[in-house]
Short mmCIF file of N, CA and C in Angstrom, two decimals:
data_model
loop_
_atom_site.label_atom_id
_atom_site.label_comp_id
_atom_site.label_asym_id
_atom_site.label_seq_id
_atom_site.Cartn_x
_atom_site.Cartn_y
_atom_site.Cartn_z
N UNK A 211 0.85 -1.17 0.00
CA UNK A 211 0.00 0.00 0.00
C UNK A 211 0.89 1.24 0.00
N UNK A 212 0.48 2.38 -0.48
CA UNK A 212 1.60 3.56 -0.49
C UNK A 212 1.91 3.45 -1.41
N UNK A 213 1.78 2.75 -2.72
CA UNK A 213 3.23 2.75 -3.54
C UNK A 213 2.24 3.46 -5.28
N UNK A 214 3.33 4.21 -5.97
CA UNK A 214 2.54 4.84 -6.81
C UNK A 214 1.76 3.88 -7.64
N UNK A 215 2.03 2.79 -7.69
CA UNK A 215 1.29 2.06 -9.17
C UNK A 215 0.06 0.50 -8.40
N UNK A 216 -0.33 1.26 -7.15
CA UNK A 216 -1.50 0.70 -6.40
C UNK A 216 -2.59 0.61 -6.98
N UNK A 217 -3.95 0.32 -6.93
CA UNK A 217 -5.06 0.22 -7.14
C UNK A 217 -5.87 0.20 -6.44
N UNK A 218 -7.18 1.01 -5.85
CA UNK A 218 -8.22 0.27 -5.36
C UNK A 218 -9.42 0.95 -5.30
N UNK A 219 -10.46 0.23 -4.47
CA UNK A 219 -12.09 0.71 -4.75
C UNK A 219 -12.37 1.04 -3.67
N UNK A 220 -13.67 1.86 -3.83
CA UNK A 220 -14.15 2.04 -2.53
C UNK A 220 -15.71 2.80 -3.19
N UNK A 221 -16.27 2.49 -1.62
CA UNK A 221 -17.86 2.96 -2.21
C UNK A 221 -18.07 3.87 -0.61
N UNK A 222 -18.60 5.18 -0.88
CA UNK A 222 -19.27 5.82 -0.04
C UNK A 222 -20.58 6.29 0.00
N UNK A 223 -20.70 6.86 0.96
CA UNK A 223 -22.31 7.31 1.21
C UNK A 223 -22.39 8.78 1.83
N UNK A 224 -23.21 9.97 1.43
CA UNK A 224 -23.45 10.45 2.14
C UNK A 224 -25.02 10.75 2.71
N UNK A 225 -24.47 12.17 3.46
CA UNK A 225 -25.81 12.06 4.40
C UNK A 225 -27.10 12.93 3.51
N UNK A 226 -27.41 12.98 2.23
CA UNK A 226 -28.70 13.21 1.12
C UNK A 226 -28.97 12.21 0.62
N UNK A 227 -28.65 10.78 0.79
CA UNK A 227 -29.88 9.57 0.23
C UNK A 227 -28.49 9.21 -0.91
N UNK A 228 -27.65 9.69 -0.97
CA UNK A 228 -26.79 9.72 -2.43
C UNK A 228 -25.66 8.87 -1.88
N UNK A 229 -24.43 8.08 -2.66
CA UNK A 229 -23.17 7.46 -2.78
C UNK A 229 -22.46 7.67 -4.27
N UNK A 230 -20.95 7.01 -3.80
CA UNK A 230 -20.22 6.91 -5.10
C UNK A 230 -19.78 5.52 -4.72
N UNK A 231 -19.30 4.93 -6.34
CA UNK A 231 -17.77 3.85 -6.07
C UNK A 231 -17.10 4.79 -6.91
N UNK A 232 -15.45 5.05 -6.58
CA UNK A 232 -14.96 5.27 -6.85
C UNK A 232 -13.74 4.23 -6.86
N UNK A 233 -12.95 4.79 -7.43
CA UNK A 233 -11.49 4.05 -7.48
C UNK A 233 -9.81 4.74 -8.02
N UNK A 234 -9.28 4.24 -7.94
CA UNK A 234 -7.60 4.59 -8.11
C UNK A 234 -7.11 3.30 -9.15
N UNK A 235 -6.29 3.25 -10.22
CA UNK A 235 -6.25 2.78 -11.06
C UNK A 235 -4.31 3.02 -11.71
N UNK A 236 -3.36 3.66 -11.28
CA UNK A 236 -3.26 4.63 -10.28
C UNK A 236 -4.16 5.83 -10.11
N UNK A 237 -4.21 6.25 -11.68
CA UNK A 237 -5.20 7.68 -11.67
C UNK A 237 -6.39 7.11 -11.18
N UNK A 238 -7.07 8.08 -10.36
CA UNK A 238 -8.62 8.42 -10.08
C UNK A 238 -9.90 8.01 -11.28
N UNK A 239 -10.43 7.01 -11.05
CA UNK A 239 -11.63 6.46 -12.16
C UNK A 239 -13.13 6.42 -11.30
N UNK A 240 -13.68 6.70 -11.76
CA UNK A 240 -15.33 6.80 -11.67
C UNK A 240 -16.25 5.56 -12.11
N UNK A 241 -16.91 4.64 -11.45
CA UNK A 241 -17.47 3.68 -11.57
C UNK A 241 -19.65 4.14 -11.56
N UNK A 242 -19.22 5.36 -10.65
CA UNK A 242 -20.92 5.93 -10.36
C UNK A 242 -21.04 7.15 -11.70
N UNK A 243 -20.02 7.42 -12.50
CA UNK A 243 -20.39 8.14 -13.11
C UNK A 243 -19.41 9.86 -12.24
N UNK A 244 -19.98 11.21 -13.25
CA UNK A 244 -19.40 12.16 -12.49
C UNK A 244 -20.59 12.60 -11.49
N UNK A 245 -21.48 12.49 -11.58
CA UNK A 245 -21.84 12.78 -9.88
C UNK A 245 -22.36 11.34 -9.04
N UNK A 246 -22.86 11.50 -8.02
CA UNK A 246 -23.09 10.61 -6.98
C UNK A 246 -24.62 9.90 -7.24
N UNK A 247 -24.81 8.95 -6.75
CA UNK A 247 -26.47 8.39 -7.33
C UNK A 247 -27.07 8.27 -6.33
N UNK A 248 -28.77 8.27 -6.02
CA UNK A 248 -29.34 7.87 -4.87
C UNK A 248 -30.10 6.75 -5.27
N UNK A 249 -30.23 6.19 -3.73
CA UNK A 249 -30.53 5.17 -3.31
C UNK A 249 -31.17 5.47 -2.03
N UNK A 250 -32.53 4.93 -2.10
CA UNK A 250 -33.39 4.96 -0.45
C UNK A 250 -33.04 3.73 0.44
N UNK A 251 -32.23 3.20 0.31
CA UNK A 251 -31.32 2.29 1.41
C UNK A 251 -30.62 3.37 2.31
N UNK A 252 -30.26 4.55 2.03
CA UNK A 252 -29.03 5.43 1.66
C UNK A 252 -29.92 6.66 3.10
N UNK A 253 -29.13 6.19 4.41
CA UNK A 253 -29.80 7.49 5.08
C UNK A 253 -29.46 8.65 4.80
N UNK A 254 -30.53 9.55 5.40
CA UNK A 254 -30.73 11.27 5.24
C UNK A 254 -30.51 11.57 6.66
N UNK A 255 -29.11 12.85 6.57
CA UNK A 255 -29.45 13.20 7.71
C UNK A 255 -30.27 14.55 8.21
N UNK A 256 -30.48 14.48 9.30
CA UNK A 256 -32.01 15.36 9.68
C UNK A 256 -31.48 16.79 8.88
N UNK A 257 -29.97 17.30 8.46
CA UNK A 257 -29.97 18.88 8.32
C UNK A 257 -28.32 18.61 8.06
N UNK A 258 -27.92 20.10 7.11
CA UNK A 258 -26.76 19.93 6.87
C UNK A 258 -26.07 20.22 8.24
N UNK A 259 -24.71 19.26 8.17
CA UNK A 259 -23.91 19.21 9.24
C UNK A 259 -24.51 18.24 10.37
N UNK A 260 -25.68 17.90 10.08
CA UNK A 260 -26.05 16.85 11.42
C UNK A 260 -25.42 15.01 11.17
N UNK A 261 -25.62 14.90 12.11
CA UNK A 261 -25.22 13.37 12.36
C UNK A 261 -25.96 12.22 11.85
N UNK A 262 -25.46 11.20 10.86
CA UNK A 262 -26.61 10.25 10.22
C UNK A 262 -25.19 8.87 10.26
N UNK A 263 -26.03 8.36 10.30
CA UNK A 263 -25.37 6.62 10.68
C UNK A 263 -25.35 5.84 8.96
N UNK A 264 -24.49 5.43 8.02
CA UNK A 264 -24.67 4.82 7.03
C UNK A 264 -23.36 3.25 7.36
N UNK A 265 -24.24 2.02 7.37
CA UNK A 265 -23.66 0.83 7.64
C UNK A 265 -22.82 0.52 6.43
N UNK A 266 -21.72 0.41 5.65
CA UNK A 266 -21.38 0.20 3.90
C UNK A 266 -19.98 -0.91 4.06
N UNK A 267 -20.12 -1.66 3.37
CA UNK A 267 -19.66 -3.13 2.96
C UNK A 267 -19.07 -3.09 1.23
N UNK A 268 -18.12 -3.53 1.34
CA UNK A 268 -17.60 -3.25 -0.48
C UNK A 268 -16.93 -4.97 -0.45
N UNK A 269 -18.15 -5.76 -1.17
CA UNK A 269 -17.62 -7.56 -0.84
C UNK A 269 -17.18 -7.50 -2.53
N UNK A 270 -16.39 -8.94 -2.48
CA UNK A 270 -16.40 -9.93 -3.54
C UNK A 270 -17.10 -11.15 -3.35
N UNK A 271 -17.94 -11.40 -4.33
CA UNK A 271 -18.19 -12.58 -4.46
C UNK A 271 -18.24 -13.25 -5.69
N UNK A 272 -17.99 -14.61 -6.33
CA UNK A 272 -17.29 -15.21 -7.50
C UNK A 272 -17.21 -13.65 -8.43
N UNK A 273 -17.88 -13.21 -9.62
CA UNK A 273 -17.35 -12.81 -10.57
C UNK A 273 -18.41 -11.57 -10.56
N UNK A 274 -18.56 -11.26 -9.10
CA UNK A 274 -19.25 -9.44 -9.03
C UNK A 274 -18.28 -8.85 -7.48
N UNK A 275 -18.86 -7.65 -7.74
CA UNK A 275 -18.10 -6.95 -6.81
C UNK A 275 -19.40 -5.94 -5.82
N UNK A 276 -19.79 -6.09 -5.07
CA UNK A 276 -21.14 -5.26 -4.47
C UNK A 276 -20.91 -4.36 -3.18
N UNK A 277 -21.03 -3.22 -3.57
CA UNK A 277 -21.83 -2.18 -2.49
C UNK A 277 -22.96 -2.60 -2.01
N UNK A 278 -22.85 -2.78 -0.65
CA UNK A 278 -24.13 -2.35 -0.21
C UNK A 278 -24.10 -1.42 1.17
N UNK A 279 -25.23 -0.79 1.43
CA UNK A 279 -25.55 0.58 2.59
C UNK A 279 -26.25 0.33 3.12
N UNK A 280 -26.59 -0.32 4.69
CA UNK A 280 -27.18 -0.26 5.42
C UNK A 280 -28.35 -1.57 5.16
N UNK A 281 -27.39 -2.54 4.56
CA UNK A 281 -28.27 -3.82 4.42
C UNK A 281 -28.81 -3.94 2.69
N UNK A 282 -28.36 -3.31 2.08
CA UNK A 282 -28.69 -3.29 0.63
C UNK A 282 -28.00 -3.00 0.00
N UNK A 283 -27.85 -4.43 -1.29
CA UNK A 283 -27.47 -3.81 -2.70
C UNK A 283 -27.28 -2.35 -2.91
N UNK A 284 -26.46 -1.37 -3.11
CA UNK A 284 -26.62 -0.28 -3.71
C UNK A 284 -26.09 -0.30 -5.21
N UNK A 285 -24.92 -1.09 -5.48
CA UNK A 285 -24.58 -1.36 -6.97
C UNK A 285 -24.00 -2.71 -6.79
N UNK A 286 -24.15 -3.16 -7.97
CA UNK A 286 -23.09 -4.62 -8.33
C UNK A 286 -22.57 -4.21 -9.30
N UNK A 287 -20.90 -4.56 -9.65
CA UNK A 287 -20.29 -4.71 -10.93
C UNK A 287 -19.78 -6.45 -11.40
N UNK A 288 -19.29 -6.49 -12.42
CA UNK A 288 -18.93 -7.69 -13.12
C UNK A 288 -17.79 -7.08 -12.81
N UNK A 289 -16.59 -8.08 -12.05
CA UNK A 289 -15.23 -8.33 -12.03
C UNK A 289 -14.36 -7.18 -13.48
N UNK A 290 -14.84 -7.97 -14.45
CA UNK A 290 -14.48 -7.37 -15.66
C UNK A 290 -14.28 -6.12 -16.10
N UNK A 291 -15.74 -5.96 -15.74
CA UNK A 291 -15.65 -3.78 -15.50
C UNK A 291 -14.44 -3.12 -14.53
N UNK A 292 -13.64 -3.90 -13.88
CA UNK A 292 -13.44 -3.60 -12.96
C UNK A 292 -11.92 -3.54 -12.76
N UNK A 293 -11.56 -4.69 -13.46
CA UNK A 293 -10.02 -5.38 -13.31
C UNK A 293 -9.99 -5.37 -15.08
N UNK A 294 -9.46 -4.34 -15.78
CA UNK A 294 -9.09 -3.59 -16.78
C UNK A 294 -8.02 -2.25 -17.22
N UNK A 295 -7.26 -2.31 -17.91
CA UNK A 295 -6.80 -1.19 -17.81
C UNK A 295 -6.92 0.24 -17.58
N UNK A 296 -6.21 0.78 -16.73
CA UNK A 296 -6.61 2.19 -16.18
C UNK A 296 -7.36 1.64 -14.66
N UNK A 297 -8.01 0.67 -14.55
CA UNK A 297 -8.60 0.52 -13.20
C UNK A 297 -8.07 -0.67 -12.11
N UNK A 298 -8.68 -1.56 -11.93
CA UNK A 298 -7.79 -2.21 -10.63
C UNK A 298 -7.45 -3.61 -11.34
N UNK A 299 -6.19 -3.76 -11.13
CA UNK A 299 -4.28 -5.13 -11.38
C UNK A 299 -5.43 -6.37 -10.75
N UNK A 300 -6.29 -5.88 -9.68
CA UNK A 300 -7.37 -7.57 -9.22
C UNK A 300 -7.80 -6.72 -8.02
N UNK A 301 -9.56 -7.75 -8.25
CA UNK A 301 -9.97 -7.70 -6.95
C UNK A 301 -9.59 -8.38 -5.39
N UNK A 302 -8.42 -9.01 -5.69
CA UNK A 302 -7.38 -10.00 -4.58
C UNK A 302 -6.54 -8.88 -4.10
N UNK A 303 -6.00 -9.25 -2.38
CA UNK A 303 -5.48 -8.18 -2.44
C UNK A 303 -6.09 -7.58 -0.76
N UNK A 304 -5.39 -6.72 -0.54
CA UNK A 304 -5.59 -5.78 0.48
C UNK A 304 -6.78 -5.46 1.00
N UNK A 305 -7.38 -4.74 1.71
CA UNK A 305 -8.33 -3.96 2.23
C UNK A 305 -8.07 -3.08 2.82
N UNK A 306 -8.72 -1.94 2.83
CA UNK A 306 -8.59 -0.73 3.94
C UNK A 306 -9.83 0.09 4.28
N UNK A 307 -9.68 1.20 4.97
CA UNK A 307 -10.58 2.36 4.99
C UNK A 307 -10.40 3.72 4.10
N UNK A 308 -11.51 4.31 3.78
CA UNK A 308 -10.95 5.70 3.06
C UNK A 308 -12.19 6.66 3.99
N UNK A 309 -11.94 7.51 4.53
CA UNK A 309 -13.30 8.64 5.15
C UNK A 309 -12.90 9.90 4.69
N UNK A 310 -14.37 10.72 5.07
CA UNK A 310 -14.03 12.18 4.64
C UNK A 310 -13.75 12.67 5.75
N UNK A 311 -13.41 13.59 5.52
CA UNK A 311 -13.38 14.79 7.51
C UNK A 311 -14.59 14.80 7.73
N UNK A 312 -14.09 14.92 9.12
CA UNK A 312 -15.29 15.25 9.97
C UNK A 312 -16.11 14.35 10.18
N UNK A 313 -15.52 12.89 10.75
CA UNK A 313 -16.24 11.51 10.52
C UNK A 313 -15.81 10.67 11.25
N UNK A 314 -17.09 10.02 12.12
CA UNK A 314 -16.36 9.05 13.62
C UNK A 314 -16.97 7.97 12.69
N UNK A 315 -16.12 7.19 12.94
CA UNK A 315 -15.73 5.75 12.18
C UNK A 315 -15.80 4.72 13.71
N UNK A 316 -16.83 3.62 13.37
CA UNK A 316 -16.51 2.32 14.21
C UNK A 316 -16.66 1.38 12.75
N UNK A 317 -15.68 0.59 13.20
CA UNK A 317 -15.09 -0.71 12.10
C UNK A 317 -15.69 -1.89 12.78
N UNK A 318 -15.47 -2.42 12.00
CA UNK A 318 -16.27 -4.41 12.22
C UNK A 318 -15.84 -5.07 10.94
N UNK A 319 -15.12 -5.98 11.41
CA UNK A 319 -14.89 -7.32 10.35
C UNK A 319 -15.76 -8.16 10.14
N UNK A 320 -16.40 -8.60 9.53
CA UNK A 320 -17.07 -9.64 9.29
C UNK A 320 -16.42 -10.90 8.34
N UNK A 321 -16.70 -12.02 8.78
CA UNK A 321 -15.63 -13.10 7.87
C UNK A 321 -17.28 -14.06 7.78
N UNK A 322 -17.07 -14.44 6.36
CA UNK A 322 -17.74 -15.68 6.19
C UNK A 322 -17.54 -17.23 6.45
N UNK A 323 -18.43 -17.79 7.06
CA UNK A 323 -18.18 -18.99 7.07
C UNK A 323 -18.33 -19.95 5.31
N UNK A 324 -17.81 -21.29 5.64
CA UNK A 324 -17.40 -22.08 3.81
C UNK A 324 -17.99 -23.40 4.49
N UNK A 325 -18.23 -23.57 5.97
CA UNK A 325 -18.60 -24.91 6.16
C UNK A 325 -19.67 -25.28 5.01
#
């Protein structure tokens, strides 16, 4: 991680019903398009600057890649769209966090069971 010729995704949410996926490729690529999309999964918070809770998960599973916010689908991609030139070397690989300012973060791992 750190290194110029990295890759990766990430999906946010904010507090008007709206999100992005974005990504690094190295350069900066757009998966939502140039602005942000809504989704009523997607909390509102009561007023600008107030406090709103959004739950968001960025999984793999076989040959899609899914956002979801607060218990829902917000987008799926095909692997393919995804792991192409200009965008991400594989969905294998690392994990992290990305936040904006001004943002209390509690984390949780979740691991699947294969039994």
């Amino acid at each position: 991680m750190g290194t110029p010729s990295q890759t990766e995704l990430y999906c946010a949410a904010s507090g008007n019903k709206k999100f992005i996926v974005r990504g690094f490729g190295p350069e900066p690529f757009r998966i939502t398009g140039l602005l942000s999309e809504s989704n009523a999964a997607i909390h509102k918070a009561a007023g600008r600057g107030q406090p709103v809770t959004q739950d968001i998960s960025l999984s793999v599973r076989g040959d899609k890649v899914v956002c979801s916010i607060n218990g829902s689908s917000v987008a799926s991609y095909d692997k393919t769209a995804l792991v192409s030139s200009g965008k991400l070397k594989s969905t294998n690989g690392y994990y992290g966090l990305r936040f904006a300012h001004n943002t209390d973060v509690f984390v949780s791992l979740m691991t699947t069971s294969t039994k």
